[in-house]
């Protein structure tokens, strides 16, 4: 019914219509185009990881060591301070227990010191042992006379210390032995001096007696006169 030319035209028209109908679908499947910006793209953030140098590591180690040493030294100082305060408290309590409340310490202590100095002056020409014993004896006697209660309390505290520290008791025993030896030597010296003095006195008396006898005898014409010896004996 249709001519071949008409058929060919219709075919081309149908193909063109189909091609036009398929164009929007093809464009819809493509990625939408973005509008170009007039500004530069922002730079990405950079994360910088710093690693310490060798010098910084050594400095950190030294600082840590110094901090530890300072803390340790501070703890030692605190312990020492607490010990000193404890010792101070003990000493204060001991002094309060020794000193009697009804006795005056200040002037009497000065008198005791003067007595000890006087003992040293009295025995200044003797050896050091005798000077020490003389000074100690005078000081102890004065202390017992002026401060009897305080001296008694002091002796009690010394006994407690000797029981607590055996070395102190040994030292006290050694001092007592030395004092006893010195006292024995002094007694022996005094005995020998007394004996020598008595001997010298006797010899001097005998010499004076003989001299006087000779002078009296020279007053008489003869030495056989019995009145000479009787006169000397009466004198």
PDB file of C-alpha atoms in Angstrom:
ATOM      1  CA  UNK A   1       0.000   0.000   0.000  1.00  0.00           C
ATOM      2  CA  UNK A   2       2.868   2.319   0.794  1.00  0.00           C
ATOM      3  CA  UNK A   3       5.630   2.985  -1.602  1.00  0.00           C
ATOM      4  CA  UNK A   4       9.163   1.987  -0.690  1.00  0.00           C
ATOM      5  CA  UNK A   5      10.244   5.584  -0.437  1.00  0.00           C
ATOM      6  CA  UNK A   6       7.520   6.347   2.036  1.00  0.00           C
ATOM      7  CA  UNK A   7       8.373   3.300   4.106  1.00  0.00           C
ATOM      8  CA  UNK A   8      12.003   4.322   4.232  1.00  0.00           C
ATOM      9  CA  UNK A   9      11.063   7.858   5.370  1.00  0.00           C
ATOM     10  CA  UNK A  10       8.784   6.558   8.094  1.00  0.00           C
ATOM     11  CA  UNK A  11      11.470   4.222   9.299  1.00  0.00           C
ATOM     12  CA  UNK A  12      14.016   7.052   9.551  1.00  0.00           C
ATOM     13  CA  UNK A  13      11.496   9.245  11.361  1.00  0.00           C
ATOM     14  CA  UNK A  14      10.676   6.548  13.885  1.00  0.00           C
ATOM     15  CA  UNK A  15      14.344   5.921  14.541  1.00  0.00           C
ATOM     16  CA  UNK A  16      14.948   9.630  15.083  1.00  0.00           C
ATOM     17  CA  UNK A  17      12.026   9.883  17.482  1.00  0.00           C
ATOM     18  CA  UNK A  18      13.318   6.997  19.482  1.00  0.00           C
ATOM     19  CA  UNK A  19      16.778   8.536  19.593  1.00  0.00           C
ATOM     20  CA  UNK A  20      15.357  11.839  20.866  1.00  0.00           C
ATOM     21  CA  UNK A  21      13.295  10.013  23.471  1.00  0.00           C
ATOM     22  CA  UNK A  22      16.366   8.195  24.836  1.00  0.00           C
ATOM     23  CA  UNK A  23      18.627  11.255  25.184  1.00  0.00           C
ATOM     24  CA  UNK A  24      17.314  12.593  28.620  1.00  0.00           C
ATOM     25  CA  UNK A  25      17.641   9.152  30.202  1.00  0.00           C
ATOM     26  CA  UNK A  26      21.301   8.944  29.155  1.00  0.00           C
ATOM     27  CA  UNK A  27      22.044  12.392  30.589  1.00  0.00           C
ATOM     28  CA  UNK A  28      20.279  11.541  33.911  1.00  0.00           C
ATOM     29  CA  UNK A  29      22.561   8.584  34.518  1.00  0.00           C
ATOM     30  CA  UNK A  30      25.729  10.730  34.171  1.00  0.00           C
ATOM     31  CA  UNK A  31      27.295  12.472  37.276  1.00  0.00           C
ATOM     32  CA  UNK A  32      26.110  16.029  37.751  1.00  0.00           C
ATOM     33  CA  UNK A  33      28.675  18.622  37.016  1.00  0.00           C
ATOM     34  CA  UNK A  34      29.781  20.907  39.921  1.00  0.00           C
ATOM     35  CA  UNK A  35      30.456  24.560  39.621  1.00  0.00           C
ATOM     36  CA  UNK A  36      34.138  25.502  39.889  1.00  0.00           C
ATOM     37  CA  UNK A  37      35.039  27.645  42.929  1.00  0.00           C
ATOM     38  CA  UNK A  38      36.941  30.899  42.629  1.00  0.00           C
ATOM     39  CA  UNK A  39      38.868  30.148  45.881  1.00  0.00           C
ATOM     40  CA  UNK A  40      41.827  27.835  46.418  1.00  0.00           C
ATOM     41  CA  UNK A  41      41.266  24.420  47.840  1.00  0.00           C
ATOM     42  CA  UNK A  42      41.883  24.309  51.677  1.00  0.00           C
ATOM     43  CA  UNK A  43      45.123  22.693  52.639  1.00  0.00           C
ATOM     44  CA  UNK A  44      44.821  19.406  54.548  1.00  0.00           C
ATOM     45  CA  UNK A  45      45.620  19.448  58.257  1.00  0.00           C
ATOM     46  CA  UNK A  46      49.114  18.272  59.083  1.00  0.00           C
ATOM     47  CA  UNK A  47      49.716  16.440  62.361  1.00  0.00           C
ATOM     48  CA  UNK A  48      53.311  16.933  63.585  1.00  0.00           C
ATOM     49  CA  UNK A  49      54.548  14.248  66.021  1.00  0.00           C
ATOM     50  CA  UNK A  50      57.622  15.529  67.865  1.00  0.00           C
ATOM     51  CA  UNK A  51      60.060  13.010  69.303  1.00  0.00           C
ATOM     52  CA  UNK A  52      62.396  14.139  72.182  1.00  0.00           C
ATOM     53  CA  UNK A  53      66.064  14.521  71.460  1.00  0.00           C
ATOM     54  CA  UNK A  54      68.809  12.751  73.384  1.00  0.00           C
ATOM     55  CA  UNK A  55      69.595  15.905  75.335  1.00  0.00           C
ATOM     56  CA  UNK A  56      65.978  16.277  76.410  1.00  0.00           C
ATOM     57  CA  UNK A  57      65.882  12.652  77.515  1.00  0.00           C
ATOM     58  CA  UNK A  58      69.019  13.114  79.643  1.00  0.00           C
ATOM     59  CA  UNK A  59      67.684  16.342  81.131  1.00  0.00           C
ATOM     60  CA  UNK A  60      64.391  14.671  82.021  1.00  0.00           C
ATOM     61  CA  UNK A  61      66.223  11.740  83.641  1.00  0.00           C
ATOM     62  CA  UNK A  62      68.459  14.111  85.641  1.00  0.00           C
ATOM     63  CA  UNK A  63      65.462  16.150  86.773  1.00  0.00           C
ATOM     64  CA  UNK A  64      63.662  12.990  87.888  1.00  0.00           C
ATOM     65  CA  UNK A  65      66.746  11.839  89.810  1.00  0.00           C
ATOM     66  CA  UNK A  66      67.171  15.247  91.470  1.00  0.00           C
ATOM     67  CA  UNK A  67      63.507  15.349  92.463  1.00  0.00           C
ATOM     68  CA  UNK A  68      63.797  11.904  94.038  1.00  0.00           C
ATOM     69  CA  UNK A  69      66.973  12.882  95.898  1.00  0.00           C
ATOM     70  CA  UNK A  70      65.324  16.078  97.158  1.00  0.00           C
ATOM     71  CA  UNK A  71      62.287  14.151  98.391  1.00  0.00           C
ATOM     72  CA  UNK A  72      64.501  11.630 100.147  1.00  0.00           C
ATOM     73  CA  UNK A  73      66.608  14.376 101.722  1.00  0.00           C
ATOM     74  CA  UNK A  74      63.479  16.169 102.877  1.00  0.00           C
ATOM     75  CA  UNK A  75      62.209  12.996 104.530  1.00  0.00           C
ATOM     76  CA  UNK A  76      65.568  12.535 106.293  1.00  0.00           C
ATOM     77  CA  UNK A  77      65.506  16.147 107.491  1.00  0.00           C
ATOM     78  CA  UNK A  78      61.965  15.690 108.792  1.00  0.00           C
ATOM     79  CA  UNK A  79      62.977  12.526 110.651  1.00  0.00           C
ATOM     80  CA  UNK A  80      66.017  14.267 112.124  1.00  0.00           C
ATOM     81  CA  UNK A  81      63.906  17.218 113.199  1.00  0.00           C
ATOM     82  CA  UNK A  82      61.416  14.918 114.913  1.00  0.00           C
ATOM     83  CA  UNK A  83      64.245  13.074 116.674  1.00  0.00           C
ATOM     84  CA  UNK A  84      65.779  16.354 117.849  1.00  0.00           C
ATOM     85  CA  UNK A  85      62.442  17.506 119.188  1.00  0.00           C
ATOM     86  CA  UNK A  86      61.995  14.177 120.972  1.00  0.00           C
ATOM     87  CA  UNK A  87      65.460  14.438 122.544  1.00  0.00           C
ATOM     88  CA  UNK A  88      64.781  18.035 123.527  1.00  0.00           C
ATOM     89  CA  UNK A  89      61.534  16.999 125.175  1.00  0.00           C
ATOM     90  CA  UNK A  90      63.302  14.181 127.050  1.00  0.00           C
ATOM     91  CA  UNK A  91      66.048  16.524 128.246  1.00  0.00           C
ATOM     92  CA  UNK A  92      63.508  19.096 129.393  1.00  0.00           C
ATOM     93  CA  UNK A  93      61.598  16.429 131.316  1.00  0.00           C
ATOM     94  CA  UNK A  94      64.807  15.090 132.877  1.00  0.00           C
ATOM     95  CA  UNK A  95      65.886  18.580 133.985  1.00  0.00           C
ATOM     96  CA  UNK A  96      62.466  19.237 135.487  1.00  0.00           C
ATOM     97  CA  UNK A  97      62.664  15.957 137.395  1.00  0.00           C
ATOM     98  CA  UNK A  98      66.171  16.737 138.702  1.00  0.00           C
ATOM     99  CA  UNK A  99      65.746  20.353 139.784  1.00  0.00           C
ATOM    100  CA  UNK A 100      63.867  20.740 143.051  1.00  0.00           C
ATOM    101  CA  UNK A 101      61.180  23.405 143.081  1.00  0.00           C
ATOM    102  CA  UNK A 102      62.075  24.765 146.527  1.00  0.00           C
ATOM    103  CA  UNK A 103      65.779  25.264 145.708  1.00  0.00           C
ATOM    104  CA  UNK A 104      67.323  28.219 143.882  1.00  0.00           C
ATOM    105  CA  UNK A 105      69.611  26.995 141.126  1.00  0.00           C
ATOM    106  CA  UNK A 106      71.160  30.182 139.783  1.00  0.00           C
ATOM    107  CA  UNK A 107      73.102  31.617 142.747  1.00  0.00           C
ATOM    108  CA  UNK A 108      73.863  28.212 144.290  1.00  0.00           C
ATOM    109  CA  UNK A 109      75.239  26.873 140.995  1.00  0.00           C
ATOM    110  CA  UNK A 110      77.578  29.873 140.861  1.00  0.00           C
ATOM    111  CA  UNK A 111      78.756  29.110 144.399  1.00  0.00           C
ATOM    112  CA  UNK A 112      79.436  25.495 143.411  1.00  0.00           C
ATOM    113  CA  UNK A 113      81.498  26.690 140.461  1.00  0.00           C
ATOM    114  CA  UNK A 114      83.453  29.026 142.726  1.00  0.00           C
ATOM    115  CA  UNK A 115      84.133  26.119 145.102  1.00  0.00           C
ATOM    116  CA  UNK A 116      85.423  23.976 142.217  1.00  0.00           C
ATOM    117  CA  UNK A 117      87.663  26.845 141.089  1.00  0.00           C
ATOM    118  CA  UNK A 118      88.926  27.295 144.636  1.00  0.00           C
ATOM    119  CA  UNK A 119      89.852  23.606 144.754  1.00  0.00           C
ATOM    120  CA  UNK A 120      91.852  24.020 141.572  1.00  0.00           C
ATOM    121  CA  UNK A 121      93.628  27.056 143.019  1.00  0.00           C
ATOM    122  CA  UNK A 122      94.389  25.291 146.298  1.00  0.00           C
ATOM    123  CA  UNK A 123      96.017  22.338 144.505  1.00  0.00           C
ATOM    124  CA  UNK A 124      97.603  24.366 141.721  1.00  0.00           C
ATOM    125  CA  UNK A 125     101.118  23.138 142.598  1.00  0.00           C
ATOM    126  CA  UNK A 126     100.076  19.471 142.584  1.00  0.00           C
ATOM    127  CA  UNK A 127      99.625  17.104 139.669  1.00  0.00           C
ATOM    128  CA  UNK A 128      96.470  17.064 137.585  1.00  0.00           C
ATOM    129  CA  UNK A 129      94.939  14.103 139.421  1.00  0.00           C
ATOM    130  CA  UNK A 130      95.121  15.817 142.804  1.00  0.00           C
ATOM    131  CA  UNK A 131      93.806  19.059 141.325  1.00  0.00           C
ATOM    132  CA  UNK A 132      90.877  17.228 139.763  1.00  0.00           C
ATOM    133  CA  UNK A 133      90.082  15.363 142.968  1.00  0.00           C
ATOM    134  CA  UNK A 134      90.323  18.502 145.089  1.00  0.00           C
ATOM    135  CA  UNK A 135      88.098  20.499 142.749  1.00  0.00           C
ATOM    136  CA  UNK A 136      85.565  17.664 142.466  1.00  0.00           C
ATOM    137  CA  UNK A 137      85.461  17.077 146.208  1.00  0.00           C
ATOM    138  CA  UNK A 138      84.859  20.740 147.001  1.00  0.00           C
ATOM    139  CA  UNK A 139      82.206  21.053 144.278  1.00  0.00           C
ATOM    140  CA  UNK A 140      80.404  17.891 145.449  1.00  0.00           C
ATOM    141  CA  UNK A 141      80.492  18.974 149.076  1.00  0.00           C
ATOM    142  CA  UNK A 142      79.181  22.420 148.224  1.00  0.00           C
ATOM    143  CA  UNK A 143      76.425  20.920 146.056  1.00  0.00           C
ATOM    144  CA  UNK A 144      75.312  18.585 148.855  1.00  0.00           C
ATOM    145  CA  UNK A 145      75.247  21.515 151.254  1.00  0.00           C
ATOM    146  CA  UNK A 146      73.514  24.107 149.058  1.00  0.00           C
ATOM    147  CA  UNK A 147      71.362  21.880 146.817  1.00  0.00           C
ATOM    148  CA  UNK A 148      70.730  18.638 148.697  1.00  0.00           C
ATOM    149  CA  UNK A 149      67.533  17.594 146.887  1.00  0.00           C
ATOM    150  CA  UNK A 150      68.793  18.491 143.439  1.00  0.00           C
ATOM    151  CA  UNK A 151      72.057  16.664 144.083  1.00  0.00           C
ATOM    152  CA  UNK A 152      70.154  13.590 145.253  1.00  0.00           C
ATOM    153  CA  UNK A 153      67.940  13.645 142.149  1.00  0.00           C
ATOM    154  CA  UNK A 154      71.029  14.001 139.972  1.00  0.00           C
ATOM    155  CA  UNK A 155      72.596  10.935 141.580  1.00  0.00           C
ATOM    156  CA  UNK A 156      69.374   8.984 140.970  1.00  0.00           C
ATOM    157  CA  UNK A 157      69.381   9.966 137.294  1.00  0.00           C
ATOM    158  CA  UNK A 158      73.021   8.927 136.974  1.00  0.00           C
ATOM    159  CA  UNK A 159      72.173   5.522 138.444  1.00  0.00           C
ATOM    160  CA  UNK A 160      69.350   5.136 135.917  1.00  0.00           C
ATOM    161  CA  UNK A 161      71.710   6.013 133.081  1.00  0.00           C
ATOM    162  CA  UNK A 162      74.232   3.480 134.339  1.00  0.00           C
ATOM    163  CA  UNK A 163      71.560   0.775 134.381  1.00  0.00           C
ATOM    164  CA  UNK A 164      70.432   1.756 130.895  1.00  0.00           C
ATOM    165  CA  UNK A 165      73.913   2.054 129.414  1.00  0.00           C
ATOM    166  CA  UNK A 166      76.365  -0.557 130.780  1.00  0.00           C
ATOM    167  CA  UNK A 167      79.269   1.261 129.131  1.00  0.00           C
ATOM    168  CA  UNK A 168      78.620   4.271 131.342  1.00  0.00           C
ATOM    169  CA  UNK A 169      78.639   2.028 134.417  1.00  0.00           C
ATOM    170  CA  UNK A 170      82.000   0.605 133.322  1.00  0.00           C
ATOM    171  CA  UNK A 171      83.376   4.114 132.849  1.00  0.00           C
ATOM    172  CA  UNK A 172      82.083   5.100 136.290  1.00  0.00           C
ATOM    173  CA  UNK A 173      83.727   2.034 137.806  1.00  0.00           C
ATOM    174  CA  UNK A 174      86.994   2.911 136.085  1.00  0.00           C
ATOM    175  CA  UNK A 175      86.799   6.461 137.434  1.00  0.00           C
ATOM    176  CA  UNK A 176      86.118   5.145 140.946  1.00  0.00           C
ATOM    177  CA  UNK A 177      89.109   2.815 140.686  1.00  0.00           C
ATOM    178  CA  UNK A 178      91.292   5.675 139.531  1.00  0.00           C
ATOM    179  CA  UNK A 179      90.033   7.856 142.387  1.00  0.00           C
ATOM    180  CA  UNK A 180      90.700   5.108 144.917  1.00  0.00           C
ATOM    181  CA  UNK A 181      94.191   4.581 143.530  1.00  0.00           C
ATOM    182  CA  UNK A 182      94.873   8.302 143.649  1.00  0.00           C
ATOM    183  CA  UNK A 183      93.542   8.480 147.202  1.00  0.00           C
ATOM    184  CA  UNK A 184      95.780   5.589 148.187  1.00  0.00           C
ATOM    185  CA  UNK A 185      98.761   7.303 146.607  1.00  0.00           C
ATOM    186  CA  UNK A 186      97.892  10.511 148.432  1.00  0.00           C
ATOM    187  CA  UNK A 187      97.623   8.659 151.750  1.00  0.00           C
ATOM    188  CA  UNK A 188     100.941   6.923 151.121  1.00  0.00           C
ATOM    189  CA  UNK A 189     102.537  10.235 150.185  1.00  0.00           C
ATOM    190  CA  UNK A 190     101.164  11.902 153.308  1.00  0.00           C
ATOM    191  CA  UNK A 191     102.365   9.023 155.472  1.00  0.00           C
ATOM    192  CA  UNK A 192     105.819   9.171 153.952  1.00  0.00           C
ATOM    193  CA  UNK A 193     105.917  12.942 154.298  1.00  0.00           C
ATOM    194  CA  UNK A 194     104.738  12.652 157.893  1.00  0.00           C
ATOM    195  CA  UNK A 195     107.384  10.032 158.616  1.00  0.00           C
ATOM    196  CA  UNK A 196     110.097  12.070 157.003  1.00  0.00           C
ATOM    197  CA  UNK A 197     108.940  15.189 158.799  1.00  0.00           C
ATOM    198  CA  UNK A 198     108.887  13.372 162.139  1.00  0.00           C
ATOM    199  CA  UNK A 199     112.308  11.947 161.464  1.00  0.00           C
ATOM    200  CA  UNK A 200     113.644  15.363 160.519  1.00  0.00           C
ATOM    201  CA  UNK A 201     112.064  16.874 163.640  1.00  0.00           C
ATOM    202  CA  UNK A 202     113.601  14.184 165.801  1.00  0.00           C
ATOM    203  CA  UNK A 203     117.010  14.643 164.199  1.00  0.00           C
ATOM    204  CA  UNK A 204     116.764  18.411 164.594  1.00  0.00           C
ATOM    205  CA  UNK A 205     115.716  18.011 168.241  1.00  0.00           C
ATOM    206  CA  UNK A 206     118.573  15.651 168.942  1.00  0.00           C
ATOM    207  CA  UNK A 207     121.036  17.984 167.240  1.00  0.00           C
ATOM    208  CA  UNK A 208     119.728  20.952 169.207  1.00  0.00           C
ATOM    209  CA  UNK A 209     119.862  18.964 172.417  1.00  0.00           C
ATOM    210  CA  UNK A 210     123.468  17.944 171.749  1.00  0.00           C
ATOM    211  CA  UNK A 211     124.447  21.504 170.844  1.00  0.00           C
ATOM    212  CA  UNK A 212     122.788  22.918 173.931  1.00  0.00           C
ATOM    213  CA  UNK A 213     124.403  20.249 176.046  1.00  0.00           C
ATOM    214  CA  UNK A 214     127.804  21.145 174.651  1.00  0.00           C
ATOM    215  CA  UNK A 215     127.268  24.843 175.317  1.00  0.00           C
ATOM    216  CA  UNK A 216     126.135  24.201 178.865  1.00  0.00           C
ATOM    217  CA  UNK A 217     129.079  21.888 179.498  1.00  0.00           C
ATOM    218  CA  UNK A 218     131.455  24.564 178.263  1.00  0.00           C
ATOM    219  CA  UNK A 219     130.186  26.830 181.032  1.00  0.00           C
ATOM    220  CA  UNK A 220     131.654  24.524 183.644  1.00  0.00           C
ATOM    221  CA  UNK A 221     135.284  23.907 184.337  1.00  0.00           C
ATOM    222  CA  UNK A 222     134.946  20.150 184.066  1.00  0.00           C
ATOM    223  CA  UNK A 223     132.561  17.963 181.924  1.00  0.00           C
ATOM    224  CA  UNK A 224     132.147  15.397 184.680  1.00  0.00           C
ATOM    225  CA  UNK A 225     129.955  17.725 186.680  1.00  0.00           C
ATOM    226  CA  UNK A 226     126.671  15.842 187.235  1.00  0.00           C
ATOM    227  CA  UNK A 227     124.694  19.055 187.381  1.00  0.00           C
ATOM    228  CA  UNK A 228     124.966  19.544 183.629  1.00  0.00           C
ATOM    229  CA  UNK A 229     122.853  16.535 182.622  1.00  0.00           C
ATOM    230  CA  UNK A 230     120.288  17.268 185.336  1.00  0.00           C
ATOM    231  CA  UNK A 231     119.999  20.867 184.144  1.00  0.00           C
ATOM    232  CA  UNK A 232     119.517  19.790 180.527  1.00  0.00           C
ATOM    233  CA  UNK A 233     116.906  17.224 181.488  1.00  0.00           C
ATOM    234  CA  UNK A 234     114.988  19.832 183.446  1.00  0.00           C
ATOM    235  CA  UNK A 235     115.036  22.157 180.436  1.00  0.00           C
TER     236      UNK A 235
END
